[in-house]
Tab-separated table of C-alpha atoms in Angstrom:
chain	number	residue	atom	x	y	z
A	1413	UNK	CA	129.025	109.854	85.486
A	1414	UNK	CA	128.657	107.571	88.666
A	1415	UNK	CA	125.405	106.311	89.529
A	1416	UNK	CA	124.185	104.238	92.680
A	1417	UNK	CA	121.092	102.048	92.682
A	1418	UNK	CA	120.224	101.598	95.931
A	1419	UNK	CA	117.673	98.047	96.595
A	1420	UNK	CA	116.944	95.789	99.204
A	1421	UNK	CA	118.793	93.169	97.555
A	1422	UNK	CA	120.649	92.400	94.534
A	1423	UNK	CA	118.825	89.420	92.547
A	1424	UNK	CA	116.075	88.022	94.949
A	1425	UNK	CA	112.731	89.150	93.477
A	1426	UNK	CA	111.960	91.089	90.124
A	1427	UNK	CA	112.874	94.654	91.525
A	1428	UNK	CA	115.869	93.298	92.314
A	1429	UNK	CA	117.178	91.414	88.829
A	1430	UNK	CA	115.388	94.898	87.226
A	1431	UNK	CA	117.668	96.862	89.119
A	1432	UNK	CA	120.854	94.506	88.879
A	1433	UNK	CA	120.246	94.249	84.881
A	1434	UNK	CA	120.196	97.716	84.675
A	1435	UNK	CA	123.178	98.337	86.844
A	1436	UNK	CA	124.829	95.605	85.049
A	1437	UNK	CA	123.916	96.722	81.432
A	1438	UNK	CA	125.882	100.997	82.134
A	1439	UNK	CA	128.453	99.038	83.177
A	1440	UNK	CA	128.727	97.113	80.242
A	1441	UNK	CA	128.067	100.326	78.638
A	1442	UNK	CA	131.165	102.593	79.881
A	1443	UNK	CA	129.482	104.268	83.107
A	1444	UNK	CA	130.664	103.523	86.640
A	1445	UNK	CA	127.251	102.523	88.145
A	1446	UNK	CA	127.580	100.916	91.560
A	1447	UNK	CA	124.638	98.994	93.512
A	1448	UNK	CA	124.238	99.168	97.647
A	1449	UNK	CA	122.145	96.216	99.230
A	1450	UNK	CA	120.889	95.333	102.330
A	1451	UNK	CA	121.750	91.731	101.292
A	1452	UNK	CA	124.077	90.975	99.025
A	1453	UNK	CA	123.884	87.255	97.142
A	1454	UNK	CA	126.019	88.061	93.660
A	1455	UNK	CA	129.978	88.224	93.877
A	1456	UNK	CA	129.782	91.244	91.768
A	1457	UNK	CA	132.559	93.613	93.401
A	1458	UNK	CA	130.666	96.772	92.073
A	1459	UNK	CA	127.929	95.583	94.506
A	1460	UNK	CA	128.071	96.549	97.748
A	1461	UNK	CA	126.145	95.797	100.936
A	1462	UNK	CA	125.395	98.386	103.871
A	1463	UNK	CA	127.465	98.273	106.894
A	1464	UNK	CA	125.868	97.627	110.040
A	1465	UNK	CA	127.171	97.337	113.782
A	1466	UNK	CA	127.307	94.384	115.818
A	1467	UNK	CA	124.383	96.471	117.636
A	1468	UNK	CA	122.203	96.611	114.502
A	1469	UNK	CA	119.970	93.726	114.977
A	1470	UNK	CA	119.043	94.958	118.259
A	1471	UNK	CA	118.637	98.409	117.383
A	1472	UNK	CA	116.233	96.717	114.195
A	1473	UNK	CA	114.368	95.091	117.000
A	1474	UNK	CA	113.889	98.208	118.766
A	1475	UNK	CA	112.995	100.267	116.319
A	1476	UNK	CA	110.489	97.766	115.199
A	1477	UNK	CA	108.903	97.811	118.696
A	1478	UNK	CA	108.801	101.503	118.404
A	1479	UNK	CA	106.875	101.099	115.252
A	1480	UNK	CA	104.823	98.143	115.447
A	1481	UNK	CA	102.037	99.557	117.448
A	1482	UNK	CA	100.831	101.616	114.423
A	1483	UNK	CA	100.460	97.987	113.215
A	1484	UNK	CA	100.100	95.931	115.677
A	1485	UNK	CA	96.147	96.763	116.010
A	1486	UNK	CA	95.243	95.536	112.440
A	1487	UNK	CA	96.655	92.152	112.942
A	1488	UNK	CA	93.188	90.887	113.629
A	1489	UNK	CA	91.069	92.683	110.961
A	1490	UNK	CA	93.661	92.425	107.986
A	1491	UNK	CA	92.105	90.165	105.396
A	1492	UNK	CA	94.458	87.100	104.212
A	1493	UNK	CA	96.677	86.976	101.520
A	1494	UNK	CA	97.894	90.655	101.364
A	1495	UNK	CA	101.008	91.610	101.254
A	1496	UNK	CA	103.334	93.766	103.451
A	1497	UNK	CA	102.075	96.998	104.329
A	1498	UNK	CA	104.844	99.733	105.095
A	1499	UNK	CA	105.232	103.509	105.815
A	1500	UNK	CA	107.901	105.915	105.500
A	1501	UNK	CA	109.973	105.015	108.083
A	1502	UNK	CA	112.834	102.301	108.285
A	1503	UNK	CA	113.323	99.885	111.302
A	1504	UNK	CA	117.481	100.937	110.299
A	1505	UNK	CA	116.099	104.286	111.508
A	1506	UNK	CA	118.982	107.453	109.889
A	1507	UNK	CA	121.899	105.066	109.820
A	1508	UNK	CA	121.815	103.521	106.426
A	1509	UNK	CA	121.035	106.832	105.024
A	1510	UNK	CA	124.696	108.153	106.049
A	1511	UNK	CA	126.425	105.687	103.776
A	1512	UNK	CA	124.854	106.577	100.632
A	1513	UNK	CA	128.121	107.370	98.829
A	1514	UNK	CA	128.957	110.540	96.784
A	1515	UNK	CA	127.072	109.977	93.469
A	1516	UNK	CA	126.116	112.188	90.299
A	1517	UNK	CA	122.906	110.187	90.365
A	1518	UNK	CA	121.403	108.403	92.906
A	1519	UNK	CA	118.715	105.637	91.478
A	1520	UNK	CA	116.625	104.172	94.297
A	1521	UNK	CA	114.594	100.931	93.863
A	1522	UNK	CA	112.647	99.235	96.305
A	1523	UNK	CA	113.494	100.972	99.444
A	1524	UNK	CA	110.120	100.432	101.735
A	1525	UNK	CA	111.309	99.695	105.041
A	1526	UNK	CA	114.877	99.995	104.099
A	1527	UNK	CA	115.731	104.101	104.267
A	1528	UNK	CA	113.758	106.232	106.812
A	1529	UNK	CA	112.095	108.589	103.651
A	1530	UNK	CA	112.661	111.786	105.845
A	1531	UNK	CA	116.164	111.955	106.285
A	1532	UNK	CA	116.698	110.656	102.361
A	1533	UNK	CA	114.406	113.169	100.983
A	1534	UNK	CA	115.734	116.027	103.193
A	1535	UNK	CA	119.006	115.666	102.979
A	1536	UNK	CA	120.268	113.742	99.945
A	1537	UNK	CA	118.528	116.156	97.289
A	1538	UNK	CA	119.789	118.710	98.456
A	1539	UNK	CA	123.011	117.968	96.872
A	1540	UNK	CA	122.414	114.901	94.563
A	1541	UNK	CA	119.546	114.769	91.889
A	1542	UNK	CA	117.328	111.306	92.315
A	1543	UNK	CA	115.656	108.810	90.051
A	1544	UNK	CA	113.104	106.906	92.059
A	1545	UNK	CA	112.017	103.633	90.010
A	1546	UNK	CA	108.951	102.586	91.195
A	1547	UNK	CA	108.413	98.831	91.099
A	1548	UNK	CA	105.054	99.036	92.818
A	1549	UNK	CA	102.755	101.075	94.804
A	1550	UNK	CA	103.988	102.142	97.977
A	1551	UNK	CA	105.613	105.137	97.640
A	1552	UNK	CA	102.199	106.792	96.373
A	1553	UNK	CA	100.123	104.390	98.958
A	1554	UNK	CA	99.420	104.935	102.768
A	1555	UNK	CA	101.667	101.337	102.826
A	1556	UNK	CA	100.501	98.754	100.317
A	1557	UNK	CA	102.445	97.762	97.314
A	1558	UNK	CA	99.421	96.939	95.114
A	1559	UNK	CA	96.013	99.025	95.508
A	1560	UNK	CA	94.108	96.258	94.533
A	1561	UNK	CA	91.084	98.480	93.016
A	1562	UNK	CA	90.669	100.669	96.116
A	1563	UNK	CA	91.321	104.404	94.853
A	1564	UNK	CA	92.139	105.305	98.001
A	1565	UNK	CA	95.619	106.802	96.851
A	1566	UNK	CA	93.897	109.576	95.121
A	1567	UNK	CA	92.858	111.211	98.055
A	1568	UNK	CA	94.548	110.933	101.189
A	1569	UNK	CA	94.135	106.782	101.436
A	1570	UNK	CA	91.953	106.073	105.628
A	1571	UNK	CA	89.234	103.339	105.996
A	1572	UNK	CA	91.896	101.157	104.214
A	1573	UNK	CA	90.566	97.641	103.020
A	1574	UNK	CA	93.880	96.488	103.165
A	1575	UNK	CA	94.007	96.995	106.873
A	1576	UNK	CA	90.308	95.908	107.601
A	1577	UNK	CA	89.321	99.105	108.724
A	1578	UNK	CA	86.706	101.833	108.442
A	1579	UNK	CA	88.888	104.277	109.860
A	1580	UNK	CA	89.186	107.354	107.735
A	1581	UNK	CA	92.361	108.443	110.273
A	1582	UNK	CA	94.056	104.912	110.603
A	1583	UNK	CA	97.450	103.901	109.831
A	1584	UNK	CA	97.251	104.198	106.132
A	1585	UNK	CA	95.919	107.902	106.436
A	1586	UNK	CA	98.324	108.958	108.476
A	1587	UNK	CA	101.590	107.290	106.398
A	1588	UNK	CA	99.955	109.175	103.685
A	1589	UNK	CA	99.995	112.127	105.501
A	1590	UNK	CA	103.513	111.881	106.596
A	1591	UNK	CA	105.005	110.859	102.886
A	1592	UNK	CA	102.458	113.703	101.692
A	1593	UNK	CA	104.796	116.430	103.963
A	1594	UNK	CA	108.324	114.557	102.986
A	1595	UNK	CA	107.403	114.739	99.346
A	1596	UNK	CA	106.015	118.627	99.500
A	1597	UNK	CA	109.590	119.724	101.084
A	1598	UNK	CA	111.583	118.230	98.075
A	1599	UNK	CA	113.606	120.898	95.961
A	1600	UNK	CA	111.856	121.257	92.492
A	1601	UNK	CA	113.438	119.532	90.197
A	1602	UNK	CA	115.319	117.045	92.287
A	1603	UNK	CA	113.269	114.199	92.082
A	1604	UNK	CA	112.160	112.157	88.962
A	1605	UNK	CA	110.140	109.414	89.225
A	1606	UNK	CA	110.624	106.427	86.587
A	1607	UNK	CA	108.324	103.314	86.200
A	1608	UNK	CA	108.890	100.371	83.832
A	1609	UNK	CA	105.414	100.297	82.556
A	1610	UNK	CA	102.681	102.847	81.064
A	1611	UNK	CA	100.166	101.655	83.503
A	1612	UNK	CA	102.331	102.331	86.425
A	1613	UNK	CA	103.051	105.686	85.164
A	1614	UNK	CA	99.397	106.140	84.521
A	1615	UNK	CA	98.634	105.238	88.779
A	1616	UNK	CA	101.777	107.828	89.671
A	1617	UNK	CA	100.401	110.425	87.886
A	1618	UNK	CA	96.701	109.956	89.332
A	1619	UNK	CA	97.887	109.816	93.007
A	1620	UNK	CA	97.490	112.358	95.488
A	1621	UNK	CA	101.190	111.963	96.455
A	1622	UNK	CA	103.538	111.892	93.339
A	1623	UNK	CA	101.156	113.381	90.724
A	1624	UNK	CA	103.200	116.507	90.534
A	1625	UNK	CA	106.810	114.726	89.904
A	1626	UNK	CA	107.711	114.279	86.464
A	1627	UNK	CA	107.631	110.915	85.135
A	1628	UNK	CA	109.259	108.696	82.473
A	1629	UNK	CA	108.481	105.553	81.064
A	1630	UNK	CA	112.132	103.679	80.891
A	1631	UNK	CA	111.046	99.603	80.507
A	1632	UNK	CA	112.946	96.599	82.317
A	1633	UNK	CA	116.316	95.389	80.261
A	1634	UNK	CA	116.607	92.286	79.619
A	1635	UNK	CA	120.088	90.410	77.962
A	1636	UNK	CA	118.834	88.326	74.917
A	1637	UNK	CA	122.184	86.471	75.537
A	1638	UNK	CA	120.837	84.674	78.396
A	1639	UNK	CA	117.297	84.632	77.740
A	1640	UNK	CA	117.274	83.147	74.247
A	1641	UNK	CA	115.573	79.688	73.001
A	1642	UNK	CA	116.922	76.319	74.852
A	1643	UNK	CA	117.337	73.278	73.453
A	1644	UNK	CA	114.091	71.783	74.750
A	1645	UNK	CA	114.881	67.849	74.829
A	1646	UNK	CA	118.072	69.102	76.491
A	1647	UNK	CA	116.022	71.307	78.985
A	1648	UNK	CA	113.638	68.546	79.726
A	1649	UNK	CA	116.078	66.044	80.152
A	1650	UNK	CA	117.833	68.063	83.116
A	1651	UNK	CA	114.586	68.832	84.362
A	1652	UNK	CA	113.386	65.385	84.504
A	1653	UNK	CA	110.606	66.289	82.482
A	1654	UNK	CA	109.064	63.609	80.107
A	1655	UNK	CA	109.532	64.836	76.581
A	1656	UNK	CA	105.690	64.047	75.443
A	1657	UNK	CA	104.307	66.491	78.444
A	1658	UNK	CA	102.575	69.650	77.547
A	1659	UNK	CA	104.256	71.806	79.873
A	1660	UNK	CA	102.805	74.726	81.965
A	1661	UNK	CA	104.966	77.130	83.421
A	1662	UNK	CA	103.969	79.285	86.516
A	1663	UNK	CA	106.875	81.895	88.204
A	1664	UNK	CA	106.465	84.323	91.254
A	1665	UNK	CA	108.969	85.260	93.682
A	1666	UNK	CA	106.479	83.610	96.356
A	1667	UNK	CA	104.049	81.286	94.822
A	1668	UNK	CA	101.849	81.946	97.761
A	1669	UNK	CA	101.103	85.623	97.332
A	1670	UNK	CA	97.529	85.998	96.542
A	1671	UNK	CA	97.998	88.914	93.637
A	1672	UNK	CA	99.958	86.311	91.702
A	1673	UNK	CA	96.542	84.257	91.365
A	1674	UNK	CA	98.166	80.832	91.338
A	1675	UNK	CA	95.055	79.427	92.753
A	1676	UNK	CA	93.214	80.650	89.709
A	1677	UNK	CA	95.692	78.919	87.568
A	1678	UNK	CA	95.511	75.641	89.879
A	1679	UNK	CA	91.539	75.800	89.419
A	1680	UNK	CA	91.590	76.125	85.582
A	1681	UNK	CA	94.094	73.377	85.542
A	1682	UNK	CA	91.971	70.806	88.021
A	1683	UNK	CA	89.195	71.532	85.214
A	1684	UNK	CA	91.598	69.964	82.631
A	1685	UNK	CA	92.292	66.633	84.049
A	1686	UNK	CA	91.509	64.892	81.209
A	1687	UNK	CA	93.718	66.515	79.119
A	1688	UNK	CA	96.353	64.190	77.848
A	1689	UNK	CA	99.957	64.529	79.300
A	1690	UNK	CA	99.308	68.081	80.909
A	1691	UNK	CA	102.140	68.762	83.068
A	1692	UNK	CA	102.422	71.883	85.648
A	1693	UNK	CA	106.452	73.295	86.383
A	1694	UNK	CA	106.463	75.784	89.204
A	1695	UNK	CA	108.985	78.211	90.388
A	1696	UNK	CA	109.202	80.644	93.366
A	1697	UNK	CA	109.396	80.418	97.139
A	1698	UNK	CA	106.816	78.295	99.414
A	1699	UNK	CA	105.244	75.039	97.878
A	1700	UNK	CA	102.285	75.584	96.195
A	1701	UNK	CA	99.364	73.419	96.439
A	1702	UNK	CA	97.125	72.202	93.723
A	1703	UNK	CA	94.604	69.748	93.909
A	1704	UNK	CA	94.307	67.986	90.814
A	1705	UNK	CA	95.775	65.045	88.926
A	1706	UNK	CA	98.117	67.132	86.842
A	1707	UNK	CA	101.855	66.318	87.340
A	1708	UNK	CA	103.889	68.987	89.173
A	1709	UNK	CA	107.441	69.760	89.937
A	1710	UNK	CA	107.446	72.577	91.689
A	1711	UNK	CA	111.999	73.825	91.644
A	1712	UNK	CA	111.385	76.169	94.707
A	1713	UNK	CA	113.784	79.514	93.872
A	1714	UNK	CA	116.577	80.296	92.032
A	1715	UNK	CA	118.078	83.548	91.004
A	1716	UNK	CA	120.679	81.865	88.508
A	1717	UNK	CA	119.642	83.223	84.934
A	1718	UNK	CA	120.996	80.343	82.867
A	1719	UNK	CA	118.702	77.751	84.479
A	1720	UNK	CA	115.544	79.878	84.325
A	1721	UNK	CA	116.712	80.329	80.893
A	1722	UNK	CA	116.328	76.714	80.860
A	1723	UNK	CA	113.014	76.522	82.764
A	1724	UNK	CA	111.624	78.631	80.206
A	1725	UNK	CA	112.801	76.902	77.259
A	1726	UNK	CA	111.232	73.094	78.700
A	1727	UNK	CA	107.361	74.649	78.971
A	1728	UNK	CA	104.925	75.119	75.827
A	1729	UNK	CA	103.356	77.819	77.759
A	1730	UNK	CA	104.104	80.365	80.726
A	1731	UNK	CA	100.796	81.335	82.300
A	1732	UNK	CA	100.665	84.530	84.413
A	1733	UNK	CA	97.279	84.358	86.371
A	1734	UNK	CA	98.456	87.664	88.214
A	1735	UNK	CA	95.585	89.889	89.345
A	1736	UNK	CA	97.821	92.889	89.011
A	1737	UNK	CA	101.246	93.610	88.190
A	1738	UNK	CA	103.781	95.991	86.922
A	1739	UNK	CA	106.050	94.923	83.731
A	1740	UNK	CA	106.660	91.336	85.078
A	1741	UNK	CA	110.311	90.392	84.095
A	1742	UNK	CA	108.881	86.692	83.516
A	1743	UNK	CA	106.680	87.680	80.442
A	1744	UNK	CA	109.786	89.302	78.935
A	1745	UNK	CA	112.083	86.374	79.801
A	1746	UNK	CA	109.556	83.544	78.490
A	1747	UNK	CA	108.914	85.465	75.536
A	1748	UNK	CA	112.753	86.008	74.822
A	1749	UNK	CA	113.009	82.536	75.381
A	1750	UNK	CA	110.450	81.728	72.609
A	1751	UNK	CA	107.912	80.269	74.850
A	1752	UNK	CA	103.914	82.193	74.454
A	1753	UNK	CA	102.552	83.768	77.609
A	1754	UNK	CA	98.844	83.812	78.523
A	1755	UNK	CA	97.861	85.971	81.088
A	1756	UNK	CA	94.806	88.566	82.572
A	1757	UNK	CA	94.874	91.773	81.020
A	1758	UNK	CA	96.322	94.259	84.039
A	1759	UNK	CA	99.008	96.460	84.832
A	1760	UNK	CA	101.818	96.065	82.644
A	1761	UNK	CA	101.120	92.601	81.341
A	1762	UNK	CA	99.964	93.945	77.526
């Protein structure tokens, strides 16, 4: 059986490494599974990135210039620190979608702004059966990834908070509209929808959109090879991390993103300065900011599994302040690495 995951990337970001491990682990299993990127950062051969012309990055601007007015008017009214908010279409426009090779199965990931949902939907299961694993919101959302308590999604989303607006037809409404009409012209029975937690499975199945589809609960792998206990004077000492510190780890793939709530953590920690030898390790992209006395080395990103192996093995605790989440690959890989977790109660995190 061949099967091709299909994600923006290949191990930048947690839908990414969810999607590579599982690639990775029917391989290692017997079962030709192949992966097709827009970027490509591992030298696996089996991974493969789309083609694009020497015209591409014009036509991307284009098409994004086509599409950005639907956009363009919230720029004003959209509250800080939200993420990105996409609809169904692709600044690629139809030409990725014609190099999706031959498959039994075709396994899509994160594909927001990557594959124009139209021509996918319309034309791919006709032939090929496809599992979509959904690693957040936005294929059931008029365009965020994270609902963020509005219930929106249950009805036909409008007046989205997300967009500052009060508009019951804005932007949101109407991607919701147009996924609403893609979704209602897929063959029965061609489309099964996965998620790696119960929670996520619970918001699929109480959306307007994909409440209908059948859904599975198939959690994140994880290799227990990798992510296993570290020598932790070893760990520290590569670090640069003095052995006596009581470590605190924090992860996201951008420390900056507001849902990740490293501010919270920052503010429980500046209420601890007197604790003795309390020392903060942070990973992810931009530089987070903490205003306290508390140590911090802050190792920007890395995608190499042996050193966050390593990361995980120097802290005495991994706290995940996230306001809402999926199955977060870091509580796994702490845990695996015998390092406790604290963390809110949401999403996946139980």
């Amino acid at each position: 059986m061949r099967t091709t995951h299909v994600n923006v990337t290949d191990t930048k970001g947690g839908a990414a490494r969810a999607a590579y491990r599982l690639h990775n682990g029917l391989r290692q299993t017997g079962y030709d599974s192949r992966m097709l990127v827009a970027e490509r950062a591992s030298p696996d051969t089996y991974v493969t990135a789309f083609s694009q012309s020497l015209l591409a990055p014009l036509l991307r601007r284009l098409r994004y210039r086509q599409l950005s007015p639907r956009y363009w008017r919230y720029s004003l009214s959209r509250p800080a620190g939200y993420g990105p908010f996409t609809g169904p279409d692709s600044r690629s426009g139809v030409a990725l979608v014609s190099q999706l090779p031959d498959s039994d199965v075709l396994n899509l990931h994160r594909i927001a702004d990557l594959l124009d949902y139209q021509t996918v939907f319309s034309s791919v299961t006709a032939h090929t059966p496809v599992i979509w694993t959904q690693h957040d919101m936005n294929a059931f959302t008029g365009g965020c990834a994270y609902n963020r308590g509005c219930n929106g999604f249950e009805r036909s989303c409008g007046a989205c908070p997300q967009l500052g607006s009060s508009d019951p037809t804005d932007s949101s409404n109407q991607n919701w509209k147009r996924k609403e009409a893609i979704y209602r012209s897929i063959p029965r029975g061609r489309l099964q929808i996965v998620t790696p937690s119960r929670w996520m499975a619970g918001e699929v199945k109480r959306s307007s959109l994909m409440g209908g589809f059948p859904v599975s609960v198939i959690p994140n792998s994880l290799d227990t090879q990798v992510f296993a206990p570290q020598d932790r004077v070893r760990s520290r000492n590569k670090l640069g991390i003095p052995y006596e510190a009581r470590v605190v780890l924090f992860s996201a793939a951008s420390v900056g993103a507001k849902r990740k709530g490293f501010s919270l953590l920052a503010e429980a920690l500046a209420n601890l300065n007197g604790a003795d030898n309390l020392f903060l390790l942070s990973i992810g992209s931009g530089r987070p900011v903490i205003d306290s006395a508390v140590p911090h080395l802050h190792l920007g990103s890395t995608s190499d599994e042996l050193r966050l192996a390593e990361v995980y093995s120097s802290a005495d605790l991994f706290a995940i302040p996230s306001l809402q989440d999926n199955l977060p690959n870091t509580v796994m890989e702490a845990l695996a690495c015998g390092t406790p977790v604290v963390g809110f109660a949401v999403g996946g995190i139980p």
